[in-house]
XYZ file of C-alpha atoms in Angstrom:
478
model
C 33.792 -18.820 -23.283
C 30.488 -17.191 -22.319
C 30.134 -16.848 -18.534
C 27.016 -17.977 -16.659
C 25.558 -14.468 -16.411
C 25.790 -13.826 -20.138
C 24.431 -17.331 -20.774
C 21.487 -16.659 -18.462
C 20.785 -13.311 -20.125
C 20.786 -14.899 -23.581
C 18.480 -17.717 -22.448
C 16.053 -15.226 -20.874
C 15.978 -13.187 -24.097
C 15.223 -16.324 -26.092
C 12.382 -17.209 -23.714
C 10.678 -13.794 -23.880
C 10.715 -13.322 -27.629
C 14.049 -11.555 -28.014
C 15.169 -8.001 -27.418
C 12.715 -6.685 -30.015
C 9.829 -7.786 -27.756
C 11.108 -5.658 -24.850
C 9.613 -2.179 -24.496
C 11.583 -1.257 -21.390
C 13.732 -2.886 -18.740
C 15.131 -2.189 -15.285
C 16.034 -4.178 -12.199
C 15.612 -3.950 -8.440
C 17.539 -5.768 -5.715
C 16.343 -9.231 -6.747
C 14.329 -9.046 -10.000
C 14.458 -8.100 -13.649
C 11.508 -5.788 -14.369
C 10.375 -5.929 -17.980
C 7.566 -4.407 -20.014
C 6.944 -6.579 -23.070
C 5.122 -5.858 -26.307
C 3.533 -9.302 -26.510
C 3.503 -11.493 -23.419
C 2.077 -14.421 -25.389
C 5.605 -14.930 -26.796
C 6.933 -15.928 -23.368
C 8.053 -19.566 -23.231
C 7.239 -20.123 -19.571
C 8.358 -23.766 -19.429
C 11.767 -22.967 -20.871
C 12.153 -19.882 -18.662
C 11.566 -21.915 -15.520
C 14.286 -24.370 -16.535
C 17.010 -21.702 -16.616
C 19.451 -22.436 -13.791
C 19.702 -18.967 -12.224
C 16.011 -18.074 -12.607
C 14.203 -18.600 -9.312
C 10.708 -17.647 -10.440
C 8.608 -15.094 -12.280
C 5.341 -13.238 -12.012
C 3.346 -10.545 -13.755
C 2.277 -7.586 -11.682
C 1.067 -4.103 -12.644
C 1.911 -4.554 -16.324
C 5.474 -5.674 -15.554
C 6.844 -9.159 -16.189
C 9.300 -9.746 -13.349
C 11.954 -12.461 -13.317
C 13.417 -13.354 -9.925
C 17.183 -13.911 -9.943
C 18.326 -12.936 -6.465
C 20.618 -10.421 -4.795
C 24.086 -10.183 -6.315
C 22.977 -11.998 -9.458
C 20.349 -9.728 -10.982
C 22.670 -6.767 -11.599
C 25.226 -8.949 -13.407
C 22.586 -10.673 -15.529
C 20.933 -7.328 -16.279
C 24.205 -5.824 -17.534
C 24.534 -8.695 -20.021
C 20.806 -8.580 -20.808
C 20.827 -4.972 -22.049
C 24.093 -5.517 -23.943
C 23.116 -8.731 -25.718
C 19.510 -7.739 -26.384
C 20.333 -4.129 -27.303
C 17.632 -3.105 -24.819
C 17.237 0.442 -23.553
C 17.956 0.856 -19.845
C 15.388 2.675 -17.706
C 14.858 3.447 -14.054
C 12.229 1.524 -12.071
C 9.957 4.576 -12.200
C 10.262 4.842 -15.983
C 9.450 1.143 -16.329
C 6.394 1.656 -14.110
C 5.241 4.468 -16.395
C 5.595 2.226 -19.443
C 3.773 -0.596 -17.645
C 0.917 1.772 -16.760
C 0.186 2.237 -20.462
C -0.858 -1.413 -20.633
C -3.285 -1.167 -17.702
C -7.049 -0.887 -18.008
C -8.791 2.240 -16.613
C -9.556 0.633 -13.230
C -5.956 -0.514 -12.789
C -4.706 2.957 -13.732
C -7.028 4.577 -11.189
C -5.879 2.268 -8.397
C -2.228 2.775 -9.317
C -2.706 6.545 -9.269
C -4.224 6.405 -5.778
C -1.321 4.288 -4.568
C 1.209 6.664 -6.164
C -0.337 9.593 -4.303
C 0.113 7.926 -0.923
C 3.549 6.325 -1.336
C 5.549 9.591 -0.904
C 3.679 10.530 2.295
C 3.978 7.124 3.963
C 7.145 8.091 5.897
C 5.236 10.976 7.495
C 2.359 8.687 8.483
C 4.733 6.032 9.805
C 6.655 8.597 11.862
C 3.418 10.098 13.225
C 2.008 6.689 14.075
C 5.136 5.494 15.843
C 5.340 8.738 17.821
C 1.729 8.154 18.793
C 2.720 4.689 19.976
C 5.478 6.181 22.135
C 2.991 8.663 23.559
C 0.609 5.809 24.342
C 3.375 4.004 26.247
C 4.034 7.113 28.310
C 0.384 7.845 29.081
C -1.280 4.403 29.213
C -2.818 3.665 32.608
C -1.734 0.415 34.248
C 0.901 -0.605 31.686
C 3.823 -0.336 34.125
C 2.164 0.693 37.389
C -1.222 -0.182 38.882
C -3.729 2.565 38.026
C -0.913 4.867 36.964
C 0.885 5.873 33.784
C 4.584 6.610 33.382
C 3.716 10.314 33.282
C 1.802 9.993 36.568
C 4.689 8.135 38.166
C 7.322 10.533 36.830
C 5.718 13.989 36.475
C 9.014 15.430 35.265
C 8.479 13.795 31.833
C 5.010 15.301 31.348
C 6.262 18.117 29.120
C 8.252 15.631 27.053
C 5.102 13.523 26.615
C 3.163 16.644 25.582
C 5.784 17.507 22.980
C 5.747 13.942 21.595
C 1.951 14.050 21.473
C 2.048 17.292 19.471
C 4.611 15.852 17.056
C 2.568 12.665 16.635
C -0.572 14.579 15.726
C 1.031 16.904 13.174
C 1.116 14.457 10.268
C -2.539 13.524 10.692
C -3.718 17.082 11.441
C -2.171 18.442 8.248
C -2.690 15.303 6.154
C -4.739 17.139 3.461
C -1.756 19.465 2.895
C 0.595 16.493 2.433
C -1.871 14.727 0.134
C -2.447 17.927 -1.848
C 1.274 18.367 -2.482
C 1.757 14.716 -3.491
C -1.386 14.544 -5.640
C -0.452 17.692 -7.592
C 2.886 16.078 -8.520
C 1.109 12.954 -9.746
C -1.549 14.887 -11.693
C 0.912 17.269 -13.321
C -0.022 20.400 -11.371
C 2.175 22.693 -9.274
C 2.791 20.835 -5.969
C 2.765 23.967 -3.829
C -0.659 24.926 -5.226
C -1.854 21.427 -4.321
C -0.620 22.047 -0.781
C -2.519 25.363 -0.751
C -5.752 23.559 -1.697
C -5.146 21.111 1.151
C -4.496 23.998 3.545
C -7.677 25.780 2.461
C -9.666 22.643 3.274
C -8.454 22.586 6.910
C -8.263 26.331 7.540
C -8.921 27.142 11.233
C -11.740 29.573 10.262
C -13.777 26.538 9.126
C -15.785 24.301 11.423
C -13.440 21.436 12.300
C -14.376 18.384 10.246
C -14.322 16.168 13.338
C -17.151 18.299 14.811
C -19.299 18.234 11.672
C -21.473 15.255 12.675
C -22.433 16.731 16.022
C -23.026 20.169 14.457
C -25.423 18.558 11.985
C -27.382 16.999 14.846
C -27.399 20.275 16.763
C -28.284 22.369 13.714
C -25.247 24.618 14.267
C -23.384 24.133 10.982
C -22.101 27.568 9.817
C -22.770 28.693 6.228
C -21.534 31.251 3.754
C -24.253 32.838 1.643
C -22.765 33.443 -1.769
C -25.137 35.023 -4.307
C -27.988 33.563 -2.292
C -26.479 30.066 -2.299
C -25.770 28.535 1.158
C -22.327 26.898 1.297
C -21.330 24.886 4.387
C -18.326 26.438 6.105
C -16.862 23.086 7.133
C -13.306 21.739 7.068
C -12.101 18.389 5.786
C -9.920 17.111 8.611
C -9.660 13.328 8.652
C -10.614 12.947 4.968
C -8.648 11.700 1.988
C -10.770 11.570 -1.158
C -11.998 15.217 -1.149
C -8.485 16.654 -1.376
C -7.392 14.147 -4.039
C -10.330 14.979 -6.316
C -10.021 18.718 -5.639
C -6.317 18.722 -6.522
C -7.060 16.695 -9.656
C -9.480 19.425 -10.730
C -6.976 22.124 -9.824
C -4.249 20.414 -11.871
C -6.613 20.041 -14.826
C -7.553 23.738 -14.689
C -3.946 24.833 -14.236
C -2.633 22.818 -17.184
C -5.381 24.162 -19.466
C -4.771 27.744 -18.379
C -1.041 27.513 -19.028
C -1.844 26.721 -22.658
C -4.000 29.804 -23.223
C -2.828 32.500 -20.778
C -0.115 34.783 -22.253
C 3.320 34.073 -20.785
C 3.534 37.606 -19.373
C 0.416 37.016 -17.235
C 0.813 33.294 -16.603
C 2.419 33.553 -13.144
C -0.412 35.848 -11.987
C -3.558 34.630 -13.712
C -3.015 30.863 -13.660
C -2.439 30.376 -9.889
C -5.202 32.884 -9.049
C -7.864 31.286 -11.210
C -6.757 27.703 -10.445
C -6.967 28.157 -6.670
C -10.115 30.312 -6.664
C -12.145 28.084 -8.993
C -10.966 24.889 -7.258
C -11.798 26.267 -3.805
C -15.302 27.197 -4.968
C -15.853 23.758 -6.555
C -14.496 22.071 -3.418
C -16.917 23.689 -0.983
C -19.868 23.598 -3.386
C -19.668 20.092 -4.869
C -16.469 18.072 -4.592
C -16.061 18.167 -0.810
C -19.599 17.178 0.209
C -19.818 14.392 -2.387
C -16.383 12.888 -1.736
C -16.786 13.200 2.036
C -19.851 10.962 1.697
C -17.951 8.470 -0.470
C -14.981 8.421 1.922
C -17.201 7.982 4.956
C -18.968 5.100 3.213
C -15.623 3.362 2.578
C -14.542 3.831 6.182
C -17.912 2.691 7.517
C -17.764 -0.422 5.334
C -14.383 -1.398 6.797
C -15.538 -0.608 10.332
C -18.710 -2.667 9.808
C -16.641 -5.579 8.546
C -14.397 -5.607 11.607
C -16.478 -4.241 14.451
C -19.918 -5.605 13.534
C -18.998 -8.950 11.961
C -16.042 -9.387 14.300
C -13.887 -12.502 13.664
C -15.966 -13.372 10.592
C -15.136 -9.981 9.106
C -11.446 -10.496 9.820
C -11.623 -13.929 8.203
C -13.257 -12.485 5.083
C -10.685 -9.684 4.810
C -7.785 -12.048 5.454
C -8.891 -14.488 2.741
C -9.736 -11.727 0.258
C -6.523 -9.726 0.531
C -4.169 -12.206 -1.258
C -6.754 -12.540 -4.042
C -6.637 -8.748 -4.468
C -2.819 -8.849 -4.579
C -2.970 -11.216 -7.550
C -5.033 -8.706 -9.540
C -3.308 -5.589 -8.205
C -6.581 -4.444 -6.656
C -5.019 -4.310 -3.177
C -3.900 -0.750 -3.994
C -7.531 0.295 -3.590
C -7.297 -0.475 0.142
C -4.657 2.217 0.704
C -7.282 4.966 0.521
C -9.534 3.443 3.178
C -6.554 2.601 5.411
C -5.228 6.157 5.218
C -8.633 7.647 6.012
C -8.971 5.354 9.039
C -5.540 6.422 10.298
C -6.471 10.062 9.697
C -9.255 9.501 12.257
C -7.049 7.568 14.663
C -7.885 9.828 17.602
C -11.563 8.893 17.369
C -11.263 5.308 16.077
C -8.291 4.319 18.238
C -6.385 2.696 15.383
C -6.770 0.612 12.247
C -7.842 -3.053 12.342
C -6.688 -3.807 8.790
C -2.905 -3.748 9.256
C -2.710 -6.904 11.360
C -5.000 -8.748 8.944
C -2.707 -7.928 6.029
C 0.300 -8.924 8.150
C -1.344 -12.300 8.853
C -2.099 -12.785 5.154
C 1.531 -12.039 4.273
C 2.942 -14.306 6.990
C 0.652 -17.069 5.735
C 2.183 -16.831 2.254
C 5.644 -17.027 3.816
C 4.758 -20.034 5.970
C 3.273 -21.842 2.964
C 6.431 -21.246 0.943
C 8.648 -22.545 3.755
C 6.463 -25.631 4.056
C 6.994 -26.231 0.335
C 10.739 -26.076 0.968
C 10.325 -28.900 3.500
C 8.231 -30.972 1.086
C 10.477 -30.732 -1.956
C 12.944 -33.584 -1.948
C 14.749 -33.384 -5.292
C 13.732 -30.048 -6.788
C 16.642 -27.947 -5.500
C 15.569 -24.921 -7.501
C 12.098 -24.836 -5.981
C 13.550 -25.387 -2.495
C 15.844 -22.396 -2.965
C 13.047 -20.208 -4.302
C 10.671 -21.260 -1.518
C 13.145 -20.478 1.263
C 14.099 -17.040 -0.071
C 10.546 -15.969 -0.894
C 9.215 -17.306 2.409
C 11.556 -15.109 4.419
C 10.727 -12.166 2.152
C 7.008 -12.637 2.851
C 7.609 -12.521 6.609
C 9.095 -9.065 6.001
C 6.010 -7.954 4.060
C 7.072 -8.584 0.427
C 4.851 -11.404 -0.798
C 4.962 -11.309 -4.620
C 7.887 -13.767 -4.937
C 6.162 -16.267 -2.614
C 2.730 -15.860 -4.192
C 3.741 -15.899 -7.854
C 6.996 -17.836 -7.688
C 5.895 -20.694 -5.416
C 2.388 -20.812 -3.983
C 0.273 -20.029 -7.035
C 2.488 -22.176 -9.217
C 1.788 -25.231 -7.031
C -1.735 -24.061 -6.048
C -2.131 -26.105 -2.861
C 0.223 -23.839 -0.818
C -1.833 -20.831 -1.887
C -5.052 -22.498 -0.734
C -3.405 -23.355 2.569
C -2.201 -19.762 2.984
C -5.730 -18.449 2.432
C -7.018 -20.699 5.211
C -4.158 -20.062 7.634
C -4.191 -16.312 7.013
C -7.936 -16.231 7.551
C -7.628 -18.061 10.884
C -4.961 -15.649 12.145
C -6.942 -12.627 10.928
C -10.079 -13.879 12.672
C -8.179 -14.230 15.941
C -6.643 -10.766 15.606
C -10.042 -9.232 14.951
C -11.545 -11.047 17.919
C -8.771 -9.618 20.127
C -9.255 -6.090 18.686
C -5.661 -5.664 17.538
C -5.168 -2.138 16.174
C -2.281 -0.370 14.457
C -1.266 3.267 14.805
C 0.590 3.667 11.497
C 1.342 2.068 8.179
C 4.553 0.123 7.737
C 5.965 -3.296 6.765
C 3.087 -5.773 6.902
C 4.967 -8.718 8.307
C 6.458 -9.890 11.583
C 8.435 -6.663 11.976
C 5.157 -4.763 11.636
C 4.827 -5.104 15.412
C 6.459 -1.652 15.631
C 3.314 -0.174 14.039
C 0.907 -1.721 16.562
C -0.628 -0.004 19.575
C 1.484 -0.906 22.630
C -1.412 -2.619 24.391
C -1.988 -4.797 21.301
C 1.596 -5.830 20.497
C 1.465 -9.170 22.320
C -1.772 -10.184 20.603
C -0.318 -9.109 17.250
C 2.566 -11.544 17.728
C 0.149 -14.262 18.880
C -1.957 -13.690 15.747
C 1.013 -14.041 13.413
C 2.301 -17.130 15.237
C -1.147 -18.763 14.961
C -1.136 -17.882 11.264
C 2.300 -19.360 10.638
C 1.660 -22.600 12.554
C -1.777 -23.209 11.012
C -0.590 -22.441 7.482
C 2.510 -24.617 7.811
C 0.504 -27.605 9.066
C -2.239 -27.197 6.440
C 0.340 -26.860 3.649
C 2.074 -30.061 4.758
C -1.283 -31.888 4.863
C -2.274 -30.570 1.433
C 1.161 -31.440 0.086
C 0.804 -35.032 1.290
C -2.686 -35.342 -0.234
C -3.844 -33.109 -3.093
C -0.295 -32.014 -3.929
C 1.531 -35.321 -3.575
C 2.095 -35.654 -7.349
C 4.015 -32.372 -7.352
C 6.574 -33.484 -4.760
C 9.803 -34.305 -6.421
């Protein structure tokens, strides 16, 4: 007799158009990840009636079916066997899914892929900066004194931690160059060299560029009569990404035409030299302007509009998640963190954390409202907890969007919490899990207000979801 996992696998295959409609498949801890030839063949109503299926959503070209921990691997084993489907890794499935994206989606995915490998370095640097802030903050533990002032013997330790915390941000272009070259198909170490060239100590430090412009003291090279600003790109993100893209393009073309005997000499030489020239002549100045505009737009939203700006960002973020456009925010966030010493921190992290907690609170409220629908109750409880930890897709696509009213409530509740956080000037010092546990990424003097912001978000969203469920969503309670 067919066991429940094989039965579930066969039912899923029937609902998605059979094994012949599957381009690639993989699974993560809780979900089947599928790339399908024709998504119009999906029988959504029948899929949602399968006992072990807890929800589904489409994200980044992948159709994902939520089964749960301990179940998905067993169902997947039967799925590939019954459907005669080729097994792939998650990365290979992502590559297949990317082929179905439009140019804008591909661009945003590429930007996100560049930053994902370097996130641990930014998280470590940010958290070390938080530790340094605890040690050196005036009045946190003693009136008008820091821990270093009170205990001078730890001053050298604090200095060492401060140096370690700055390293990731100081050499960020090198890290980005290495990562971007891997994504663009170039030699990673040459990408790192381009990043290093852009922050070479012989250049005017990028952080001093604005004042040098005002003072008229910007240094220049004069190359064949052409003045080229001798300025570094510290605290920037886009210039190194575009420069390394050009370097990778040049390198790949050269490797096709340069004789093998000369390839290891000519290709790196020409790739680095031409890219460096293009960087200082065109790419750097243009992309610095674009990057500064992005950063200024975010700063204007939060520091000029204040709570209204936080409200707008908090309401907009979940809408961007639905379309996958939220990946575009990674670039601006990283550039803000790269300038953390001058800006003090990023205001966007707490807003995203509030938006995510709102989705979790809405899902948990749905769990309270559902009386007879055991499947929806189970899905709502699991996805709600997941959202509090920063993973919102199951809550958004599996529960809130499906019922609509919880999603509307989450937009309102998340916006309220984000507005409060912005009003209280809550800032983060690193990237990390955008949920309740994200408190570890917040500046020490802002941690309490971060927790207050998320609690306000959760309470408001829960109450609004219950009210909506009793009114506009009452027909869906079963």
